Each structure stands twice: as C-alpha cells, then as structure tokens.
XYZ file of C-alpha atoms in Angstrom:
412
model
C -10.463 -0.067 -30.908
C -12.151 -2.278 -33.507
C -12.996 0.747 -35.636
C -9.391 1.923 -35.322
C -8.040 -1.386 -36.643
C -10.560 -1.540 -39.481
C -9.715 2.011 -40.546
C -5.987 1.259 -40.489
C -6.616 -1.912 -42.499
C -8.389 0.048 -45.234
C -5.243 2.086 -45.902
C -2.483 -0.471 -45.261
C -4.104 -3.277 -47.254
C -4.929 -0.851 -50.052
C -1.329 0.388 -50.155
C 0.086 -3.154 -50.369
C -2.374 -4.091 -53.120
C -1.570 -0.904 -55.051
C 2.170 -1.661 -54.806
C 1.508 -5.179 -56.100
C -0.441 -3.786 -59.039
C 2.337 -1.321 -59.845
C 5.325 -3.677 -59.499
C 3.858 -6.999 -60.665
C 1.010 -5.989 -62.970
C 2.565 -2.772 -64.298
C -0.450 -0.633 -63.463
C 1.153 2.811 -63.440
C -2.163 4.605 -62.968
C -3.211 2.832 -59.771
C -1.821 5.363 -57.279
C -3.206 8.273 -59.257
C -6.628 6.627 -59.301
C -6.516 5.918 -55.580
C -5.450 9.447 -54.626
C -8.079 11.030 -56.868
C -10.732 8.838 -55.280
C -9.548 9.681 -51.764
C -9.597 13.425 -52.425
C -13.040 13.166 -54.029
C -14.318 11.190 -51.039
C -12.950 13.782 -48.610
C -14.834 16.446 -50.534
C -17.955 14.282 -50.591
C -17.778 13.735 -46.830
C -17.668 17.462 -46.159
C -20.460 18.109 -48.668
C -22.679 15.454 -47.084
C -22.145 16.879 -43.609
C -22.757 20.468 -44.656
C -25.634 19.369 -46.864
C -27.273 17.932 -43.758
C -27.034 21.292 -41.979
C -30.436 22.512 -43.186
C -32.416 19.385 -42.354
C -30.500 18.932 -39.086
C -31.246 22.515 -38.100
C -34.936 22.101 -38.875
C -35.478 18.719 -37.210
C -33.563 19.403 -34.027
C -35.498 22.659 -33.737
C -38.766 20.730 -34.030
C -37.519 18.133 -31.543
C -36.726 20.854 -29.016
C -40.310 22.127 -29.364
C -41.555 18.560 -28.834
C -39.478 18.275 -25.670
C -40.711 21.550 -24.196
C -44.309 20.768 -25.135
C -44.113 17.321 -23.510
C -44.846 15.303 -26.657
C -41.536 13.431 -26.533
C -42.377 12.367 -22.984
C -45.677 10.929 -24.230
C -43.864 8.948 -26.928
C -41.342 7.741 -24.342
C -44.098 6.467 -22.032
C -45.810 4.693 -24.942
C -42.752 2.598 -25.840
C -41.354 2.092 -22.323
C -42.812 -1.456 -21.889
C -40.896 -2.676 -24.974
C -37.829 -0.439 -24.906
C -37.235 -1.036 -21.195
C -36.393 -4.657 -22.050
C -33.901 -3.672 -24.758
C -32.553 -0.598 -22.959
C -32.674 -1.446 -19.236
C -30.069 1.214 -18.379
C -32.274 4.086 -19.585
C -34.331 5.669 -16.784
C -38.075 5.201 -17.103
C -39.698 7.983 -19.121
C -36.398 9.385 -20.415
C -36.996 11.476 -23.590
C -34.435 9.354 -25.458
C -37.128 6.668 -25.672
C -39.392 8.974 -27.680
C -36.571 10.162 -29.925
C -35.552 6.576 -30.694
C -39.145 5.693 -31.544
C -39.322 8.609 -33.980
C -36.009 7.597 -35.553
C -37.108 3.981 -36.045
C -40.442 5.161 -37.472
C -38.781 7.503 -39.965
C -36.422 4.713 -41.064
C -39.328 2.313 -41.476
C -41.139 4.820 -43.687
C -38.000 5.333 -45.791
C -37.650 8.982 -44.713
C -33.843 9.147 -44.496
C -33.750 12.938 -44.299
C -35.835 12.838 -41.135
C -34.338 9.664 -39.657
C -30.744 10.872 -39.355
C -31.428 14.097 -37.384
C -33.852 12.221 -35.136
C -31.266 9.507 -34.561
C -28.551 12.012 -33.727
C -30.896 13.685 -31.251
C -31.531 10.322 -29.591
C -27.791 9.616 -29.476
C -27.172 12.973 -27.783
C -29.863 12.241 -25.184
C -28.316 8.834 -24.530
C -24.935 10.522 -24.130
C -26.381 12.716 -21.380
C -26.918 9.609 -19.213
C -23.677 7.925 -20.303
C -21.337 7.530 -17.323
C -18.191 7.293 -19.516
C -18.187 10.155 -22.010
C -15.694 8.672 -24.502
C -17.042 5.106 -24.339
C -20.213 3.809 -25.973
C -22.842 2.787 -23.414
C -24.915 -0.393 -23.689
C -27.958 1.667 -24.671
C -26.052 3.545 -27.385
C -24.740 0.293 -28.847
C -28.176 -1.332 -28.925
C -29.660 1.777 -30.524
C -26.922 2.059 -33.133
C -27.043 -1.620 -34.125
C -30.834 -1.574 -34.422
C -30.424 1.572 -36.511
C -27.920 -0.046 -38.859
C -30.290 -3.007 -39.199
C -33.343 -0.744 -39.264
C -36.531 -2.070 -40.785
C -37.694 -0.419 -44.012
C -41.352 -1.195 -44.576
C -41.452 -0.150 -48.236
C -38.217 0.290 -50.258
C -39.537 3.256 -52.229
C -36.240 4.293 -53.848
C -35.477 0.744 -55.022
C -38.956 0.381 -56.518
C -38.524 3.736 -58.260
C -35.222 2.607 -59.813
C -36.786 -0.636 -61.017
C -39.720 1.342 -62.428
C -37.320 3.572 -64.372
C -35.576 0.440 -65.687
C -38.930 -0.789 -67.091
C -39.241 -3.878 -64.881
C -42.356 -5.942 -65.587
C -43.398 -5.611 -61.937
C -41.128 -3.111 -60.154
C -42.717 -3.851 -56.779
C -42.136 -7.619 -56.867
C -39.192 -7.154 -54.499
C -41.528 -5.612 -51.890
C -42.194 -8.707 -49.734
C -38.708 -10.286 -50.088
C -37.177 -6.988 -48.959
C -39.554 -6.797 -45.990
C -38.507 -10.261 -44.884
C -34.820 -9.502 -45.457
C -34.843 -6.320 -43.425
C -36.715 -8.077 -40.587
C -34.052 -10.821 -40.551
C -31.324 -8.185 -40.293
C -33.133 -6.332 -37.500
C -33.723 -9.437 -35.383
C -30.161 -10.715 -35.879
C -28.738 -7.364 -34.753
C -31.026 -7.330 -31.710
C -30.022 -10.891 -30.755
C -26.295 -10.181 -31.246
C -26.366 -7.202 -28.879
C -28.605 -9.049 -26.411
C -26.030 -11.851 -26.204
C -23.226 -9.377 -25.454
C -25.362 -7.563 -22.882
C -26.920 -10.762 -21.486
C -30.448 -9.567 -22.079
C -33.384 -11.965 -22.014
C -35.489 -11.294 -25.119
C -38.057 -13.955 -24.294
C -40.242 -11.513 -22.410
C -43.853 -10.654 -23.134
C -43.361 -7.010 -24.295
C -40.677 -8.057 -26.815
C -42.716 -10.989 -28.118
C -45.851 -8.836 -28.327
C -43.944 -6.172 -30.279
C -42.602 -8.708 -32.765
C -46.068 -10.242 -33.080
C -47.708 -6.860 -33.699
C -45.058 -5.895 -36.199
C -45.442 -9.201 -38.021
C -49.189 -8.648 -38.141
C -48.758 -5.150 -39.553
C -46.464 -6.542 -42.255
C -49.102 -9.130 -43.175
C -51.824 -6.468 -43.352
C -49.585 -4.243 -45.467
C -48.820 -7.128 -47.789
C -52.457 -8.059 -48.393
C -53.403 -4.404 -48.837
C -50.684 -3.493 -51.324
C -49.137 -6.566 -52.980
C -51.462 -6.455 -55.999
C -51.173 -2.707 -56.586
C -49.129 -1.296 -59.476
C -45.681 0.041 -58.530
C -46.780 3.622 -59.244
C -49.625 3.351 -56.718
C -47.375 1.760 -54.090
C -44.913 4.638 -54.473
C -47.790 7.139 -54.257
C -49.291 5.576 -51.136
C -45.870 5.294 -49.516
C -45.192 8.970 -50.099
C -48.652 9.832 -48.787
C -48.284 7.766 -45.605
C -44.754 9.018 -44.905
C -45.592 12.654 -45.538
C -48.822 12.484 -43.547
C -47.192 10.857 -40.509
C -44.211 13.223 -40.369
C -46.250 16.399 -40.976
C -48.802 15.254 -38.384
C -45.976 14.870 -35.856
C -44.686 18.375 -36.624
C -48.183 19.858 -36.347
C -48.875 18.028 -33.066
C -45.606 19.293 -31.553
C -46.437 22.875 -32.466
C -50.096 22.611 -31.424
C -49.279 21.119 -28.028
C -46.612 23.764 -27.540
C -49.189 26.458 -28.253
C -51.706 24.855 -25.857
C -49.091 24.737 -23.103
C -48.087 28.338 -23.847
C -44.555 27.524 -25.010
C -42.813 30.202 -27.075
C -42.424 27.731 -29.948
C -40.432 30.043 -32.206
C -37.742 30.814 -29.629
C -37.567 27.172 -28.573
C -37.259 26.114 -32.224
C -34.323 28.498 -32.733
C -32.638 27.127 -29.604
C -32.828 23.575 -30.933
C -31.927 24.624 -34.463
C -28.595 25.993 -33.251
C -27.774 22.551 -31.870
C -28.587 21.023 -35.251
C -26.140 23.228 -37.103
C -23.378 22.550 -34.579
C -23.949 18.798 -34.850
C -23.771 18.802 -38.665
C -20.371 20.536 -38.508
C -19.081 18.280 -35.714
C -19.474 15.066 -37.735
C -17.336 16.250 -40.694
C -13.990 14.780 -39.470
C -15.539 11.400 -38.650
C -17.372 11.089 -41.947
C -14.402 12.241 -44.046
C -12.098 9.757 -42.284
C -14.400 6.828 -42.999
C -15.221 7.713 -46.619
C -11.564 8.244 -47.548
C -10.565 4.843 -46.150
C -13.428 3.107 -47.957
C -12.491 4.854 -51.205
C -8.903 3.582 -51.022
C -10.129 0.030 -50.375
C -12.491 0.124 -53.320
C -10.297 1.883 -55.890
C -7.380 -0.516 -55.395
C -9.682 -3.376 -56.354
C -9.731 -4.965 -52.884
C -13.519 -5.238 -52.998
C -13.298 -7.192 -56.273
C -10.721 -9.539 -54.772
C -12.990 -10.259 -51.802
C -15.942 -10.937 -54.108
C -13.935 -13.225 -56.396
C -12.564 -15.145 -53.421
C -16.071 -15.768 -52.089
C -17.196 -16.848 -55.553
C -14.315 -19.337 -55.806
C -15.151 -20.861 -52.416
C -18.841 -21.167 -53.320
C -17.981 -22.815 -56.658
C -15.532 -25.194 -54.916
C -18.321 -26.238 -52.564
C -20.466 -27.081 -55.580
C -23.094 -24.462 -54.797
C -24.925 -22.243 -57.254
C -22.936 -19.072 -58.020
C -25.608 -16.981 -59.747
C -25.648 -14.613 -56.765
C -21.914 -13.822 -56.879
C -22.095 -11.047 -59.540
C -24.313 -8.930 -57.255
C -22.450 -9.720 -54.038
C -20.569 -6.374 -54.268
C -23.907 -4.598 -53.684
C -24.208 -6.189 -50.247
C -20.544 -5.757 -49.344
C -20.466 -2.118 -50.419
C -23.765 -1.343 -48.658
C -21.955 -1.883 -45.369
C -19.603 0.945 -46.335
C -21.546 3.343 -48.554
C -25.237 3.516 -49.454
C -24.705 5.627 -52.583
C -21.929 3.354 -53.893
C -24.106 0.281 -53.306
C -26.978 1.981 -55.122
C -24.678 2.580 -58.098
C -23.666 -1.093 -58.122
C -27.329 -2.107 -57.955
C -28.184 0.085 -60.950
C -25.197 -1.364 -62.794
C -26.437 -4.912 -62.111
C -29.964 -4.043 -63.232
C -28.671 -2.454 -66.437
C -26.280 -5.328 -67.188
C -28.488 -8.326 -66.374
C -31.908 -6.728 -66.779
C -34.422 -5.611 -64.126
C -36.358 -8.889 -64.327
C -33.325 -11.178 -64.162
C -32.459 -13.110 -61.017
C -29.398 -10.908 -60.519
C -31.380 -7.705 -61.057
C -34.051 -8.684 -58.541
C -31.536 -10.023 -56.012
C -29.485 -6.813 -56.188
C -32.678 -4.866 -55.455
C -33.542 -7.034 -52.447
C -30.003 -6.736 -51.047
C -30.050 -2.955 -51.473
C -33.311 -2.691 -49.568
C -32.439 -5.223 -46.838
C -29.072 -4.030 -45.534
C -27.678 -0.787 -44.102
C -24.524 1.341 -44.051
C -22.905 0.281 -40.786
C -19.628 2.201 -41.125
C -21.410 5.411 -42.130
C -23.787 5.213 -39.168
C -20.967 4.377 -36.754
C -18.940 7.360 -37.954
C -21.822 9.847 -37.934
C -23.664 8.774 -34.774
C -20.678 8.162 -32.526
C -18.866 11.143 -34.006
C -21.760 13.440 -33.120
C -21.170 12.774 -29.400
C -17.383 12.257 -29.519
C -17.475 8.545 -28.692
C -13.998 7.078 -29.247
C -14.321 3.615 -27.686
C -17.064 1.809 -29.599
C -16.657 -1.533 -27.761
C -18.568 -4.298 -29.585
C -20.802 -1.999 -31.653
C -18.953 -2.684 -34.916
C -18.953 -6.439 -34.314
C -22.704 -6.571 -33.731
C -23.384 -4.222 -36.639
C -21.385 -6.435 -38.987
C -23.134 -9.544 -37.664
C -26.469 -7.951 -38.577
C -25.066 -7.022 -41.999
C -23.716 -10.506 -42.737
C -26.841 -12.314 -41.543
C -28.991 -9.800 -43.430
C -26.975 -10.321 -46.623
C -27.103 -14.102 -46.358
C -30.805 -13.898 -45.571
C -31.426 -11.645 -48.584
C -29.597 -14.100 -50.857
C -31.579 -17.084 -49.550
C -34.836 -15.141 -49.872
C -33.855 -14.145 -53.415
C -33.380 -17.794 -54.362
C -36.719 -18.759 -52.795
C -38.680 -16.035 -54.595
C -36.862 -15.467 -57.890
C -34.460 -18.247 -58.899
C -35.552 -20.728 -61.527
C -33.495 -23.601 -62.927
C-alpha cells in the first residue's frame, strides 16, 4: 500500500504544482514539458527492460547450470551461518542463499549487469517458499533492502567520471564512499531487523561485519596510493576474473557431474527472457511518476525547503547544491548521475561540492527502481514495510555521506 500512495502522490502533487505554475506564474509550457517527459520515461522504461533481455537470458541460463551442477548449493552452505540469522525463514541449504550471495558479490564489485539478473533469480527462489504469493515475505524484504543499500567496494564509474573531468586525484572519494555505503547497508539491515524483531548481536553477524571491515582496511592500504587509472584497471581485473571464474566453475562442475549444460542453459535462458518482459509494466509505471515529479520542479522545491531549514538552524549550507543528487538517486540512478556530472562541471571536480556529489552517488542506491523491478518480477503487490526500510537506509546513507564529505573534504 505504501508504494501505491507514493505513486499516486507523484502524479497528484505534480498536477497541483503544474496548475500553480500555469495559473499563478504564467508558465504555459509546463504541461507540455511534463507530458513530453512522461512519454519519454515510458519509452525509456520499456527500452531498459528489453535491453536487459540479453543479459537476463545469459545469466539465468548460467544460474540454471549452477543449480543443476550443485554449485549454488555449495554457495548456500557457505553463507548459511550468517544468512540464517538475517533470513531465519529460509530453509537451511536453500539455493536462494547462494543466489543472494552472488548478487551481493556482483553489487560489491560494481558489476550492475550481472547483479540485477542474479538478484531477480534470488527473488524468484524466495517467492517459491513464500506462503502468500502477492505479499512480500520477511526474507524478500530483507533481501531487497540490503540490495538497495548494497555495498560497493570500489565506485569505478564515479572514479571514471572524475578522471574524465581532470580531477587532481579522481580516486580520493574511494574511502569516503566505502564508509558511506557501509553506513547505508548497516542502517538498512538494522531497520528491517527492528521490524522483524531479529537479534543482530549474534556471533555469525558480528564475525561477518568484522571480516568485511578487515577486508576494507586491507583494500584501502593496498590501493589508496595508486593512481586512479590503476585502481580502475585492478577493479576491472578483479571483477572480470571473479565473474568469469564463477561461470567456468559452473560449467566445469556440470561437465564433471555429466549435466547436459547446453540444454540446461537454454532452459534457464527462457526464464530470463520471460522475466525481462514481465517487469516492463512495473518499471514504466515508476519511471513515469518520477518524471512528472521532477519535471514540475517538485524536486527543486524539496531541495530549497531543506536548504532554508538548514540555513535557519545556522548550519553550513555548502552541501545543499548537491542534495538533488542524493534525492534523485532514490528514484533514478541515471538521473542522479547526470546531476552529479552537472555539479562536477559547475563547481569543479576538486571542489567540496564536486567531491561530495561523487561520494553521494557512490554511497546510495535506487530504491524505487529496485522495488519496481524486483517485486514486479514475481508479481508482489503488497510490499509491507519494504519501502519504509529502503527509504530509511537511503536517508541515513545520504546523511552519512554528507557528514563523511565534511570530515574528508570541507575546509573553512
């Protein structure tokens, strides 16, 4: 129901604001602009969905091979001690555990093209054990929120944009972004745990967080002094090596266990194509509503209102010009990326605003997009508290990114 009200609000608020602009401000082009944006967004939604068909077909085919070969079961057993505390409703050894691990790993490595199909596969497996087909289960909500707040170890695309903008040190946002994305991930996990009354103070959870923190420290000391070009190269190498090694291991184990890998791949690939088509209505609906909200200027009004409150409180307002990056990231990753580039070009890549925009872009995720695509892929209509927890992770992540930006980059 929450998603229903938010979607309605996009249109109704946008319509009222557009009427105000027409009648009071004399903006005769506002409705034309809004409708053009809505139609373009509908087209974009369909193009995104169909554009995913190839990668979805490939990855779900590979995942089917992994299932038949038993590799997904091995992954599931490896993460059961930790995941069983976050997902107590999932039966021990269920293949969804392995699929979720692969999704989180792909997100962490910045491999979006691999992460989405893997995530949709995990969501489908979770749906198979969901007792209420149209209602999000506890496990699905935890998975989705952790996905929206997913940890990105190295923000490769952001570093590449800063490199193209001739920043003095394009990778100087590396550690702040790591910290920001970890803050978002933990806040999302805690928010869902509170709703589900889960006790996170258990050894497997604490050990996982400790190991992950240690890996971040090792990564920092290994790479923080490297030039941005080398960081991008190593990131691409690590990501490509890990993903290709997974593909090769699936196929090799399938061959060893005498699985007809080609036929099994085709079986899974058909599911991938069907899934990419199924999500079109959900994605179009969300993108059109977001477009109306943005093109009527509602996003600017929200940003200006926040800026006024911050100024009234006597706080520093240097972060306000890049606040739209964080707000828009909740709705659309590509739109937020455009706002980040705009901030970098306007203020400079080495300015406080330019660096903060980069950290925000790398620390937050597209909650509404993920809700629409993931729940839409399994026809979930009642999302319960998923949106609330996702937005909590977004807000805490955004605030955390701003505070981190001030600690690392702001100078009086």
